mmCIF file of C-alpha atoms in Angstrom:
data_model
loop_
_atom_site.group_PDB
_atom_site.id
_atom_site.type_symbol
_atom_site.label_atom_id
_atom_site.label_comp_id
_atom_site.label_asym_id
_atom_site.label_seq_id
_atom_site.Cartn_x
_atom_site.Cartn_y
_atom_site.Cartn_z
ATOM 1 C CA UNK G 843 34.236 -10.332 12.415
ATOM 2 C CA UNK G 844 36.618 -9.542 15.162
ATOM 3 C CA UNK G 845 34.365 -7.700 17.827
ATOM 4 C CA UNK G 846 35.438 -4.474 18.538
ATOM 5 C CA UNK G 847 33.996 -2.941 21.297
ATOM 6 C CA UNK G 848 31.555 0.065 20.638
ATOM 7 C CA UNK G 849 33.687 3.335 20.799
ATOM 8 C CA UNK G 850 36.085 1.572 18.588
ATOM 9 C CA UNK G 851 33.528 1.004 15.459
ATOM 10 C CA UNK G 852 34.022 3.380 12.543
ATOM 11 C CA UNK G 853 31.414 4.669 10.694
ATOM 12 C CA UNK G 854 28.713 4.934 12.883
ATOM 13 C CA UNK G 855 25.145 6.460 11.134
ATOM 14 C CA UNK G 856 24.043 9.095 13.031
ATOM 15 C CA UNK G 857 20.893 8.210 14.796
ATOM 16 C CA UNK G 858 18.085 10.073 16.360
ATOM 17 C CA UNK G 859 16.387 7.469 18.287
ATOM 18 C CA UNK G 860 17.988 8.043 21.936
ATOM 19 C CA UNK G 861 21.379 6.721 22.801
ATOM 20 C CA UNK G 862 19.387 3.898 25.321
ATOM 21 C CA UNK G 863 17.776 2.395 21.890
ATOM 22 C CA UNK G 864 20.964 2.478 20.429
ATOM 23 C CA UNK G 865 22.642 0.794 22.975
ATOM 24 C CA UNK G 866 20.225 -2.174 23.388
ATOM 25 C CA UNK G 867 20.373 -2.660 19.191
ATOM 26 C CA UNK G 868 23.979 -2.816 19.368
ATOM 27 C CA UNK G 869 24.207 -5.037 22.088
ATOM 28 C CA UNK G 870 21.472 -6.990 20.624
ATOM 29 C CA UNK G 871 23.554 -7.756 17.476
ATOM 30 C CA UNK G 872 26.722 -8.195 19.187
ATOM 31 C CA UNK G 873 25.088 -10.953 20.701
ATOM 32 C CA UNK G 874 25.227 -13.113 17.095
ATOM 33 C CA UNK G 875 28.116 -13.290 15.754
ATOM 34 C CA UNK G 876 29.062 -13.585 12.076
ATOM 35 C CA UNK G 877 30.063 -16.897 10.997
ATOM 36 C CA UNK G 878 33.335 -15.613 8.417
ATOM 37 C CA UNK G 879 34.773 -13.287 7.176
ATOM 38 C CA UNK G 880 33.393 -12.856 4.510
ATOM 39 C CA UNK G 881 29.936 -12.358 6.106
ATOM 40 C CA UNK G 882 28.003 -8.832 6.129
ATOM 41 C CA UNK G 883 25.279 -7.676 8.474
ATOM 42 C CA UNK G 884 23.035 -5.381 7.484
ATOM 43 C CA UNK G 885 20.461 -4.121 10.110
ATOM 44 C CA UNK G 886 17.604 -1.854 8.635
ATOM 45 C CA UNK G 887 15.479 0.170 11.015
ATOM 46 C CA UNK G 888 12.577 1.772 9.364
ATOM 47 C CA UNK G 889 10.118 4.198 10.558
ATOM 48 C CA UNK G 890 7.353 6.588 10.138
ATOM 49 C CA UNK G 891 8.702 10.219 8.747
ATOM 50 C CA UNK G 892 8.512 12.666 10.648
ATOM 51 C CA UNK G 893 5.025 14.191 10.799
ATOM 52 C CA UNK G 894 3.095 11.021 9.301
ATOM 53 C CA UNK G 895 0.392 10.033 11.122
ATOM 54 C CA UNK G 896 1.483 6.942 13.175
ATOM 55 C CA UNK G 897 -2.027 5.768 14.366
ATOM 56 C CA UNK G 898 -0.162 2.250 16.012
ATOM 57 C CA UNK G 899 2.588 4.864 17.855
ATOM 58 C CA UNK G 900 -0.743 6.895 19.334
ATOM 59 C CA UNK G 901 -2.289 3.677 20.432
ATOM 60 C CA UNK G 902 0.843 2.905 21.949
ATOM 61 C CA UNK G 903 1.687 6.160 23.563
ATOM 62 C CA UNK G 904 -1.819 5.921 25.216
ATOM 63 C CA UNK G 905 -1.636 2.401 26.404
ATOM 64 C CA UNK G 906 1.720 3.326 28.449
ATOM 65 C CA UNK G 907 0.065 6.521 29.529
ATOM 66 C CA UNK G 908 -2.438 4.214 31.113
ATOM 67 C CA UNK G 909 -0.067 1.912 32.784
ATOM 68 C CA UNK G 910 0.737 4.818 35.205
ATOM 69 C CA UNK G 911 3.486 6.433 32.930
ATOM 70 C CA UNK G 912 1.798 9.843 31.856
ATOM 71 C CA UNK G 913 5.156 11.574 31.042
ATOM 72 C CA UNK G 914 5.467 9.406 27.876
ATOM 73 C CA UNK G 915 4.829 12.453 25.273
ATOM 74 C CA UNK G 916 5.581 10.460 21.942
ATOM 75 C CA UNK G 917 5.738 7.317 20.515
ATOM 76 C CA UNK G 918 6.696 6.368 17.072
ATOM 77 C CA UNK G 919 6.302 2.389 15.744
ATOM 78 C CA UNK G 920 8.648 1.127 13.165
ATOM 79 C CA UNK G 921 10.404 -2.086 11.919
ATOM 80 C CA UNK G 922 13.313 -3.553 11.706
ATOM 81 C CA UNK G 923 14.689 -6.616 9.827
ATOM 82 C CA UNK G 924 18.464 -7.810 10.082
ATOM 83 C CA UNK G 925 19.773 -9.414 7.183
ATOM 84 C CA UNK G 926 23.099 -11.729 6.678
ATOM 85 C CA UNK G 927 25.329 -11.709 3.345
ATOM 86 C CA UNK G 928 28.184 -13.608 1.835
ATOM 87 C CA UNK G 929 30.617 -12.703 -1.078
ATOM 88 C CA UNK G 930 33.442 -10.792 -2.250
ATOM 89 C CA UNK G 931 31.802 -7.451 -3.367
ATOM 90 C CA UNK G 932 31.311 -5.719 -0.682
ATOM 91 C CA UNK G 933 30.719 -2.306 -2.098
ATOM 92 C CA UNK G 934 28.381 -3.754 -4.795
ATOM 93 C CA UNK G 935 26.114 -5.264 -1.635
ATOM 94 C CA UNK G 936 26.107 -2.073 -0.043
ATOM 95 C CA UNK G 937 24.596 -0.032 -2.676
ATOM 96 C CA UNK G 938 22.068 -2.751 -3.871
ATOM 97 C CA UNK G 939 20.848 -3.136 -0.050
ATOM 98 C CA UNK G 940 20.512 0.895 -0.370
ATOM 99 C CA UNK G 941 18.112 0.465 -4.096
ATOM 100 C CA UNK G 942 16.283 -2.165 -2.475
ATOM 101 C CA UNK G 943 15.915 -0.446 1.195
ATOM 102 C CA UNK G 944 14.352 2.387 -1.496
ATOM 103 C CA UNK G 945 11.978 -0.263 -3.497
ATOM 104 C CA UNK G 946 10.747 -2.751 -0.877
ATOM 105 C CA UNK G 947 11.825 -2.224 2.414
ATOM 106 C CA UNK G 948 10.312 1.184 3.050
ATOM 107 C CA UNK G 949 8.001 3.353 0.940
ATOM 108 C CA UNK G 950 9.495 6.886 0.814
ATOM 109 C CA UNK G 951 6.057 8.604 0.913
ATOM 110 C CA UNK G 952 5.871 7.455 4.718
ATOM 111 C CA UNK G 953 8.867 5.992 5.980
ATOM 112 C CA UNK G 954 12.492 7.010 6.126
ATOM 113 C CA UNK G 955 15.384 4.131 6.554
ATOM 114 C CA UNK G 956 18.784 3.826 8.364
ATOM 115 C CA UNK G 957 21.298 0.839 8.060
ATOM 116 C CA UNK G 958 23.777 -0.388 10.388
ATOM 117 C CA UNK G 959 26.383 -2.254 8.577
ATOM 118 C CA UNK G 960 28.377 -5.041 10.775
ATOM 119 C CA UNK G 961 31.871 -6.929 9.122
ATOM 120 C CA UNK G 962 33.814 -7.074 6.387
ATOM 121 C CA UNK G 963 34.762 -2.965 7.200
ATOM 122 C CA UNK G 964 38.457 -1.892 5.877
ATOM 123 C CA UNK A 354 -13.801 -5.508 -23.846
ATOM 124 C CA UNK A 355 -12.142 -8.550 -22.441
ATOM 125 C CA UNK A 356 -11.323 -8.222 -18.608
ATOM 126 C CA UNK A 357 -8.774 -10.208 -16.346
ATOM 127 C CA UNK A 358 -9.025 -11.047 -12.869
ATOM 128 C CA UNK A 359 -5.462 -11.283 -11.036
ATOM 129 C CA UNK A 360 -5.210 -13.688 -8.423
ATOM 130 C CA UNK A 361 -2.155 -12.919 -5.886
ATOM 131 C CA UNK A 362 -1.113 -15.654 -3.308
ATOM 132 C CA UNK A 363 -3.715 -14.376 -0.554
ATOM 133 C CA UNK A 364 -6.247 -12.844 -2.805
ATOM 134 C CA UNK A 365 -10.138 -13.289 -1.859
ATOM 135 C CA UNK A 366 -12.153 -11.055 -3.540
ATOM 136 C CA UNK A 367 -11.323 -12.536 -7.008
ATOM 137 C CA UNK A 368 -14.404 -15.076 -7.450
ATOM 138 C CA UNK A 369 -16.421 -12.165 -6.173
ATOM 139 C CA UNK A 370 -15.101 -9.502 -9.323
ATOM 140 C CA UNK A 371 -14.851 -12.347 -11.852
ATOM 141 C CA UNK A 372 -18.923 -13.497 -11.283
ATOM 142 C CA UNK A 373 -19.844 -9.519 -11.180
ATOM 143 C CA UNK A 374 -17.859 -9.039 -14.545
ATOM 144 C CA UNK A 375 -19.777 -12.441 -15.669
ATOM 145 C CA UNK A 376 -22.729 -12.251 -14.658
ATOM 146 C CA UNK A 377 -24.164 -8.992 -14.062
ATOM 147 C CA UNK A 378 -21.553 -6.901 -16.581
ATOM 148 C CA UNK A 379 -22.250 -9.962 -18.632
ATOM 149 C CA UNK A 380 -18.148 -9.269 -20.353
ATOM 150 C CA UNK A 381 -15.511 -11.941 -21.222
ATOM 151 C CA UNK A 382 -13.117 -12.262 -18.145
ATOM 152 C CA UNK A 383 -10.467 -14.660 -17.181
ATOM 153 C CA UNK A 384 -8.291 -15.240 -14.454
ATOM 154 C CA UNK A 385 -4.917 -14.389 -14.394
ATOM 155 C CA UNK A 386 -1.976 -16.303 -12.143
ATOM 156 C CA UNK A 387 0.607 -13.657 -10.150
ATOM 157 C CA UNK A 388 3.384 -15.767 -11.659
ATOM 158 C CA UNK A 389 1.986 -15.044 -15.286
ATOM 159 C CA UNK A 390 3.861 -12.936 -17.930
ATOM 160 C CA UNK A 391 1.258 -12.017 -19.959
ATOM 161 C CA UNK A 392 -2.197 -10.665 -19.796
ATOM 162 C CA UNK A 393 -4.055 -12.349 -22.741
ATOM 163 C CA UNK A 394 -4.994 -9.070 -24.638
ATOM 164 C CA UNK A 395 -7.109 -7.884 -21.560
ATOM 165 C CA UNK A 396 -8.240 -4.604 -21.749
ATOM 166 C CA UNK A 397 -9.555 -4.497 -18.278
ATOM 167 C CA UNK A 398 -6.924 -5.981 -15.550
ATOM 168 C CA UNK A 399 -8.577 -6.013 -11.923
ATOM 169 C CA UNK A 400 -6.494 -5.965 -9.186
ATOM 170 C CA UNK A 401 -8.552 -7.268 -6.490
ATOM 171 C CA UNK A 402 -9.135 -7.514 -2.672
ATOM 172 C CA UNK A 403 -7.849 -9.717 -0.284
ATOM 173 C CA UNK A 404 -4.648 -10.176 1.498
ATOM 174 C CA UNK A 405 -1.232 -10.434 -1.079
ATOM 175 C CA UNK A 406 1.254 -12.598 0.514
ATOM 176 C CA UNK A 407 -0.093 -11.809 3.790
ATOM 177 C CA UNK A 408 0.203 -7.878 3.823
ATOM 178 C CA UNK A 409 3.787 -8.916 4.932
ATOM 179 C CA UNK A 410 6.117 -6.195 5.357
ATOM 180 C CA UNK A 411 3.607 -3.575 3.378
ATOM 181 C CA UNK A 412 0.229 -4.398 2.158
ATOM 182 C CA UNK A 413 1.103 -4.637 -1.680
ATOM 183 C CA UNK A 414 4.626 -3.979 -0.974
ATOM 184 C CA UNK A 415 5.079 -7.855 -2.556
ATOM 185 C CA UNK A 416 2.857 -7.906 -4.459
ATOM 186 C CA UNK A 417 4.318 -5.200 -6.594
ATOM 187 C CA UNK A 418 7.442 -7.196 -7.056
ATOM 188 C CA UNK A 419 4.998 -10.505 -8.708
ATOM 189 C CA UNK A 420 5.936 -11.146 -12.003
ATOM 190 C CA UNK A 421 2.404 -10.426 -13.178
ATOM 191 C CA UNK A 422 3.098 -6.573 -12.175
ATOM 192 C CA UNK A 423 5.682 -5.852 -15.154
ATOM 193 C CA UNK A 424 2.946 -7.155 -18.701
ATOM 194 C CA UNK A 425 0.345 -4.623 -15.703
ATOM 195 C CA UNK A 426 2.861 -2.014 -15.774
ATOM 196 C CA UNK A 427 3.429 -2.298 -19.536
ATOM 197 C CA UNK A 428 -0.658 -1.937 -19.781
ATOM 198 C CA UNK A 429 -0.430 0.829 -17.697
ATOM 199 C CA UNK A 430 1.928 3.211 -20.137
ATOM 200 C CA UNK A 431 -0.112 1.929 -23.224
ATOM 201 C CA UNK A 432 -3.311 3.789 -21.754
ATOM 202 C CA UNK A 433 -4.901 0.398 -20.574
ATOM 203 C CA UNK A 434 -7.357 -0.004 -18.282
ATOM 204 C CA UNK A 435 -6.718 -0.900 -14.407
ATOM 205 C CA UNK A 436 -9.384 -1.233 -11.540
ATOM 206 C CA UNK A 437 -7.888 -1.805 -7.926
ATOM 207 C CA UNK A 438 -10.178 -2.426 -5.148
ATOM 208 C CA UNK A 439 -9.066 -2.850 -1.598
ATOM 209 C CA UNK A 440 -5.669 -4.750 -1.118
ATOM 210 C CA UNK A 441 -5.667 -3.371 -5.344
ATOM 211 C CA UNK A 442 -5.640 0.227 -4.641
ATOM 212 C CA UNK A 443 -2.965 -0.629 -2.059
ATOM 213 C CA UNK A 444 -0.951 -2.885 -4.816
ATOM 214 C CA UNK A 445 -1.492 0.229 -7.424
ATOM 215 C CA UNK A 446 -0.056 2.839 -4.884
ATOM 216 C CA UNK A 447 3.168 0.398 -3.883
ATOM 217 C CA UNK A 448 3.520 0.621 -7.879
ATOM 218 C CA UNK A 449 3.560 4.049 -8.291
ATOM 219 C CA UNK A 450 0.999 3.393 -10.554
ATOM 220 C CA UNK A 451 -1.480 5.373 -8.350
ATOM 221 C CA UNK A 452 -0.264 8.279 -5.913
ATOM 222 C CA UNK A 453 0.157 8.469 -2.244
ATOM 223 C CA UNK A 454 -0.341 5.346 0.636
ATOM 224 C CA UNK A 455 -2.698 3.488 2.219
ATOM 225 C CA UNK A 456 -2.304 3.803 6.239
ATOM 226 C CA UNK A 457 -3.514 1.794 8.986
ATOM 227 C CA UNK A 458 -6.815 3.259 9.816
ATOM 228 C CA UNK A 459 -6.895 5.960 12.084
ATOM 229 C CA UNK A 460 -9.175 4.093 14.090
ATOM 230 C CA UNK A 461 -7.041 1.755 14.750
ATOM 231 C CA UNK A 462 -9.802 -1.154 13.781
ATOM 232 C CA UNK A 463 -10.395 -3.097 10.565
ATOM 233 C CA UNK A 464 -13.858 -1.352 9.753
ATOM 234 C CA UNK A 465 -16.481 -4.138 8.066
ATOM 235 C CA UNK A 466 -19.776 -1.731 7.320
ATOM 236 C CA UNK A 467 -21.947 -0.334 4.790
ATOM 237 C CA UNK A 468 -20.347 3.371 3.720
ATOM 238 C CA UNK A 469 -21.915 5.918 1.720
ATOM 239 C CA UNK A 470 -20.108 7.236 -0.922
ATOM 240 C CA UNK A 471 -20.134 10.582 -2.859
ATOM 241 C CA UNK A 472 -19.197 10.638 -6.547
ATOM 242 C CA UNK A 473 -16.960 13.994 -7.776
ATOM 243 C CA UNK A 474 -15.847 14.623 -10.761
ATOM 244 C CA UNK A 475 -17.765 11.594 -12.542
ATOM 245 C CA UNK A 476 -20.395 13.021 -14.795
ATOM 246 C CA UNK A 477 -23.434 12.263 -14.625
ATOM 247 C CA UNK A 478 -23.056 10.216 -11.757
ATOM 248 C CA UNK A 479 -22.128 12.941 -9.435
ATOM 249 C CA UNK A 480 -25.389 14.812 -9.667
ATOM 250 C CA UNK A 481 -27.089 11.364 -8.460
ATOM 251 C CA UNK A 482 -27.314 10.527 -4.943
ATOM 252 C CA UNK A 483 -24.933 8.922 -2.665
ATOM 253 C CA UNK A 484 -23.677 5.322 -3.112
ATOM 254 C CA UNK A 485 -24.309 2.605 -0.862
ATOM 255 C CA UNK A 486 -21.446 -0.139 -1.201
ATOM 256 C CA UNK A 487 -19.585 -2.074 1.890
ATOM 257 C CA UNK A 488 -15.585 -1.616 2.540
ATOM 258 C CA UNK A 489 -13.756 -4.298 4.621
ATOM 259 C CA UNK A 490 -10.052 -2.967 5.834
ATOM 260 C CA UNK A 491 -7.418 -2.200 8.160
ATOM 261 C CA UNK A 492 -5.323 -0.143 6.337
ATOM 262 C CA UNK A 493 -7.323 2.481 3.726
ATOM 263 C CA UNK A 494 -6.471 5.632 5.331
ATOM 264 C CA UNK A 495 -5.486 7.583 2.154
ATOM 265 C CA UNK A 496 -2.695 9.600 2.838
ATOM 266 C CA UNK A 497 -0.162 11.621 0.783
ATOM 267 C CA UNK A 498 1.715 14.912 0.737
ATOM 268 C CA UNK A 499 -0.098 18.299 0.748
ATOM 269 C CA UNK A 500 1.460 19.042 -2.431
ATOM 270 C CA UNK A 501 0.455 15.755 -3.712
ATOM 271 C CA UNK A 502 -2.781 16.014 -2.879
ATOM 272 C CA UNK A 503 -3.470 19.587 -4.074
ATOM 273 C CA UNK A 504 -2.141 18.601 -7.031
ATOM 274 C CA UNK A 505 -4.766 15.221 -7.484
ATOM 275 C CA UNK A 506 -7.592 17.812 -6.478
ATOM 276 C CA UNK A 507 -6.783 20.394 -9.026
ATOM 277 C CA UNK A 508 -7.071 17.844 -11.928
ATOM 278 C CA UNK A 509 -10.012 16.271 -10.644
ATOM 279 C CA UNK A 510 -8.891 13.048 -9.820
ATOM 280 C CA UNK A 511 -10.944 12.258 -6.579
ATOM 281 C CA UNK A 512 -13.530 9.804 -7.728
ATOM 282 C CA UNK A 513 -15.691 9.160 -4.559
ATOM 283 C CA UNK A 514 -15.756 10.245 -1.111
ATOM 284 C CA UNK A 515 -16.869 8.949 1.990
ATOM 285 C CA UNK A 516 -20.572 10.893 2.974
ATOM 286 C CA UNK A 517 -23.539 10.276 5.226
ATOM 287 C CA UNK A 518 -26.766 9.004 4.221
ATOM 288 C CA UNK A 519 -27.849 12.658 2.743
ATOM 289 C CA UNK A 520 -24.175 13.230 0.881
ATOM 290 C CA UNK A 521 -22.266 15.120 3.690
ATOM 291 C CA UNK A 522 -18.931 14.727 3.280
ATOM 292 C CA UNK A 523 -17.903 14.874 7.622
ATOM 293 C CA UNK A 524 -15.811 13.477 9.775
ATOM 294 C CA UNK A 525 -18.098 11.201 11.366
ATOM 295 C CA UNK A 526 -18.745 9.411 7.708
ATOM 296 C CA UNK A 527 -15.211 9.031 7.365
ATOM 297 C CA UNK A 528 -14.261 5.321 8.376
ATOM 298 C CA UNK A 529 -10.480 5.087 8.375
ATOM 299 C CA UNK A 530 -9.290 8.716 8.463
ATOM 300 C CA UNK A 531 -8.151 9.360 4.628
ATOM 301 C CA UNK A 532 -7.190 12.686 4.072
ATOM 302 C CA UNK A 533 -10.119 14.840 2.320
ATOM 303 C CA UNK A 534 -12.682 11.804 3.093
ATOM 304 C CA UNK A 535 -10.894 9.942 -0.356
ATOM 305 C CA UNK A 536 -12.530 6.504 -0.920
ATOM 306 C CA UNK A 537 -10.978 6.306 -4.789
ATOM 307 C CA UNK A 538 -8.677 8.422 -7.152
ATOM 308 C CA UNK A 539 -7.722 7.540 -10.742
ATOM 309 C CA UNK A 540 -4.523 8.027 -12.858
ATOM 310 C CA UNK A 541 -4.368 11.203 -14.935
ATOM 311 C CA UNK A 542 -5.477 9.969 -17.800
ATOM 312 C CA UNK A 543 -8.564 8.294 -15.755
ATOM 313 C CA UNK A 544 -8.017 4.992 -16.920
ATOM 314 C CA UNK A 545 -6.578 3.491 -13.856
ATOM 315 C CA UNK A 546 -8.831 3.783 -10.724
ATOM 316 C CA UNK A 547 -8.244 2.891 -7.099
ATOM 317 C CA UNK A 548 -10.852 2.049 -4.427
ATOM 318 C CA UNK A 549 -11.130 0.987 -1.083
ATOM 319 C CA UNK A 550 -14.772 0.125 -1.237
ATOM 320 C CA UNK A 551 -15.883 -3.157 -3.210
ATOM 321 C CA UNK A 552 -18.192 -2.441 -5.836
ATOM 322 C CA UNK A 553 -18.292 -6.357 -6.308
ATOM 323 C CA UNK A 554 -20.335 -6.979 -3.113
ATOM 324 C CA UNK A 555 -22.660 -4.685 -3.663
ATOM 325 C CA UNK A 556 -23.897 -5.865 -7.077
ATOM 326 C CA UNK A 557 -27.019 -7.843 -6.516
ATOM 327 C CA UNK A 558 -30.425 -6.844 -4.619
ATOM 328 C CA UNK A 559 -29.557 -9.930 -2.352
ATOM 329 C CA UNK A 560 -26.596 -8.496 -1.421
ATOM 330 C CA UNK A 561 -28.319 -5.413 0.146
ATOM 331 C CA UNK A 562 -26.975 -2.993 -2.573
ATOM 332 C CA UNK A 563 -26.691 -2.801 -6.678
ATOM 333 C CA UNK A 564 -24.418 0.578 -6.051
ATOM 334 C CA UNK A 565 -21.813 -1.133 -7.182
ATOM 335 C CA UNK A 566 -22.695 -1.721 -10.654
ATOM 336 C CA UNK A 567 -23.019 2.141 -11.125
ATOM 337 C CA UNK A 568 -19.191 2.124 -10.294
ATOM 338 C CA UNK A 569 -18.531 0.088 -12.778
ATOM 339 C CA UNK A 570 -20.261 1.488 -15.398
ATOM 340 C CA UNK A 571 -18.956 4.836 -14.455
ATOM 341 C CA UNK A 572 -15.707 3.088 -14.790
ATOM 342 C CA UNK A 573 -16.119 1.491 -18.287
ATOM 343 C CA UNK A 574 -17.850 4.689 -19.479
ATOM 344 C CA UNK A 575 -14.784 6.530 -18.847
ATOM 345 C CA UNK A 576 -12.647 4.047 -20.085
ATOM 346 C CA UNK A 577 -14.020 4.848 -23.226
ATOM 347 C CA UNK A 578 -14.174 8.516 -22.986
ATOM 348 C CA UNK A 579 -10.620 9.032 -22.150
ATOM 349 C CA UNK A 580 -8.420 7.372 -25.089
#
C-alpha cells in the first residue's frame, strides 16, 4: 500500500474517541507496513456501549484521579485487535470481517465496534 | 436420564459435576470432548465451570464457536435439557441460548465465598429457606437491557437470587453487582438454566454445604414438569 498521508485517505469512519486517540492509532499503523498489494488491514476497536457499566474504566478513572489528575471525568476500557488479509475479494472480506466483528469479536448486548480498513482501496 | 459432562480446553469444574451426578444423583453421565459432534443421546448436557480457552477475548466467546456447541444447540430447540454453571452460564449467554451478559464484577475482584441464595419462582423450593452454596468468579455480574430484563421477570424466569443469611435480597449480599441480585435464570421453556454459583461444591456435608443437591433436584424436577 502506497502511504498516503492522513488528509489524503478516503473513507474515513467517523470516530468519537478524540482526535489525539485517533492520531496515535493511525500513526501507530502507519508504522507497519503492508507487505503487497494485495494485503488488507483491518483494525477493530471495540468498546463498552454507551451507558454499560464499565467497572475496569471506573477503576481506571480513579487510579488517574489519584495520580494527581482529578479533572479526568470519564474513562471507558475497550480492545482492539489488528488483523492482516490476503486475496482477491476484497468486498467479500469486508463484509465477512463485518458478520464476524457481529459473532465473535464483540457481543452487541455490551459492546459496539468500528473498523479501520488499510490497502487494497479503489 | 443420561447426563453429559462437556469438557472445554480450560474447563475445571468437570470432575467436580460428573462425581455429583455419580455419586450423590447416583445418574448415568459421561464426558463429552469440545471437539465432539455428538452428544450420545444425553438428556442432560452440563456446561461446566472453569476457564474455556482462557476467557480469551470474552469468557465463552470461544467457546461458543467449539464444535460441541452446534449437536448443544440442536438439543437446545428439541426442548433438551442444559445446566450451565459458572464459565457455563457465561458459554449459554455468548450462545444466545440464555439472555443478557456476564460482566466483570462490579467489585472489581474475583469473589471466592460462601453466598446465600434465594429461590423465586421454583415451587416448593422457594417457600424453603435460603441456600448456602459457594461461587468462584470474576466476571458474573448479570447484566442486560431494561427491556430485557422486565421481560425475564414477567415470565418468571429468575431462578435464585443473591440474599443474606435470613433471605434479604440487599445490596450488601450481592457479590458481583448483577442487576436485580440474579444468581441464575432459565430459558422460557425452563429447561435450560444458568448459574453462577456451583451447586457441585456444595454437595457433600464435608464440603460445608448439601444446598447444592436441592438445585439439582429442583432442576431435574422441572425438567420433567416442563415438556
Amino acid at each position: 500500500m502506497v502511504d498516503r498521508p492522513i488528509s489524503k485517505r478516503r473513507s474515513l469512519p467517523q470516530y468519537h474517541y478524540g482526535s489525539c486517540f485517533r492520531l496515535l492509532l493511525l500513526d501507530q499503523i502507519r508504522k507497519h507496513h503492508l507487505h503487497s498489494v494485495n494485503m488488507m488491514r483491518a483494525t477493530v476497536i471495540i468498546t463498552p456501549k454507551a451507558g454499560i457499566l464499565d467497572p475496569q474504566g471506573i477503576a481506571i478513572q480513579n487510579a488517574i484521579s489519584q495520580l494527581g489528575m482529578s479533572c479526568v471525568k470519564n474513562a471507558r476500557m475497550g480492545k482492539y485487535i489488528q488483523l492482516e488479509f490476503e486475496g482477491e475479494n476484497e468486498t467479500a472480506t469486508r463484509s465477512k470481517l463485518e458478520e464476524i466483528c457481529r459473532d465473535l469479536l464483540s457481543n452487541p448486548v455490551i459492546e459496539e465496534y468500528q473498523i479501520i480498513w488499510e490497502g487494497k482501496t479503489p | 436420564m443420561k447426563w453429559a459432562v462437556v469438557r472445554f480446553p480450560g474447563s475445571n469444574c468437570d470432575q467436580d459435576v460428573y462425581y455429583t451426578i455419580r455419586y450423590v444423583l447416583k445418574e448415568p453421565v459421561i464426558y463429552l470432548w469440545h471437539k465432539d459432534t455428538d452428544l450420545q443421546q444425553a438428556d442432560i448436557v452440563v456446561l461446566p465451570g472453569g476457564f474455556s480457552y482462557g476467557d480469551y477475548l470474552r469468557c465463552g466467546a470461544i467457546a461458543r464457536f467449539s464444535p460441541i456447541m452446534k449437536p448443544i444447540i440442536q438439543h437446545a430447540q428439541r426442548g433438551g435439557g442444559i445446566i450451565g454453571i459458572c464459565n457455563g452460564f457465561q458459554i449459554l449467554c455468548e450462545s444466545r441460548l440464555l439472555p443478557g451478559v456476564l460482566l466483570r464484577n462490579r467489585c472489581l475482584t474475583f469473589r471466592c465465598e460462601f453466598v446465600y441464595l434465594q429461590p423465586v419462582n421454583l415451587p416448593p423450593l422457594d417457600q424453603s429457606p435460603p441456600l448456602r452454596i459457594p461461587i468462584a468468579h470474576g466476571e458474573g455480574c448479570y447484566f442486560d437491557t431494561p427491556e430485557k430484563i422486565h421481560t425475564l421477570e414477567q415470565q418468571g424466569r429468575v431462578l435464585f437470587r443473591y440474599c443474606d443469611k435470613n433471605g434479604n435480597i440487599t445490596p450488601q449480599s450481592n457479590p458481583n453487582g448483577s442487576i436485580h441480585n440474579i444468581a441464575a435464570i432459565c430459558s422460557e421453556n425452563r429447561r435450560i438454566w444458568g448459574m453462577m454459583p456451583h451447586p457441585e461444591r456444595a454437595c457433600e456435608p464435608a464440603l460445608g454445604s448439601t444446598d447444592g443437591i436441592q438445585l439439582l433436584r429442583a432442576f431435574c424436577e422441572q425438567f420433567s414438569t416442563y415438556q
